[in-house]
């Protein structure tokens, strides 16, 4: 299988009844506000290159971001902050990400989420998290040959990495598991280095908890660790 096969397969997943209902409900009720666009309203696949050295792991698509545009972190404020930082770091060809065919291309980077459907209040249930984990594991397995660094945006993504690492690399997570924190780092032999970063949510960026300079530091570290 290729990443394109995986993207197509995940886009038609219906495994979580609550999330299927929510993503379709949001698309139905909000379609009028975005009349000239085709509201995606489906699971959102990963985005980026197949030979990524760097992966950015988020929580889940936003109801009116990825769930609307069909591309992860695209069309919302979180994405504005993230892609501006990736552009400054030389990992994206443009600083904005507004629609799924806007010409954006990443370099050495793949972005994906631990849960592929937009959840109400951005909070998937543990059952939904576990149901979606195999999609992440399959995607990580496909980029494993080049993958060196995983940037986890927030504690949910950080926690989702350990089962992915077990499934893909056959490595047991450390006990106790290292705590998430901004700029927290964990390295193990033969597995990508995990780097923590506060999530690019408005809650963090509007309050100054996460600044552009902090993001620049994380991506500079990530690039260095990835040999870029
Ligand atoms: Fe499928 Fe994941 Fe969406 Fe659940 S959250 S329906 S497992 S793509």
Short mmCIF file of C-alpha atoms and ligand atoms in Angstrom, two decimals, residues 10 13-16 19 23 43 115-117 131-132 135, ligand 1:
data_model
loop_
_atom_site.label_atom_id
_atom_site.label_comp_id
_atom_site.label_asym_id
_atom_site.label_seq_id
_atom_site.Cartn_x
_atom_site.Cartn_y
_atom_site.Cartn_z
CA UNK A 10 -9.21 6.52 5.69
CA UNK A 13 -13.97 5.21 7.34
CA UNK A 14 -17.24 4.99 9.28
CA UNK A 15 -16.03 3.18 12.40
CA UNK A 16 -17.11 5.72 15.07
CA UNK A 19 -17.99 11.14 15.03
CA UNK A 23 -18.78 15.44 11.03
CA UNK A 43 -12.14 11.75 7.92
CA UNK A 115 -7.92 10.94 15.45
CA UNK A 116 -9.01 11.53 11.86
CA UNK A 117 -12.55 12.86 12.36
CA UNK A 131 -10.56 2.92 17.09
CA UNK A 132 -8.58 5.44 15.07
CA UNK A 135 -4.81 4.56 10.86
FE1 LIG B 1 -12.69 6.10 11.33
FE2 LIG B 1 -10.91 7.40 12.84
FE3 LIG B 1 -13.06 8.69 11.92
FE4 LIG B 1 -13.32 6.82 13.83
S1 LIG B 1 -12.22 8.80 14.01
S2 LIG B 1 -14.62 7.08 12.00
S3 LIG B 1 -11.72 5.34 13.22
S4 LIG B 1 -11.39 7.82 10.69
#
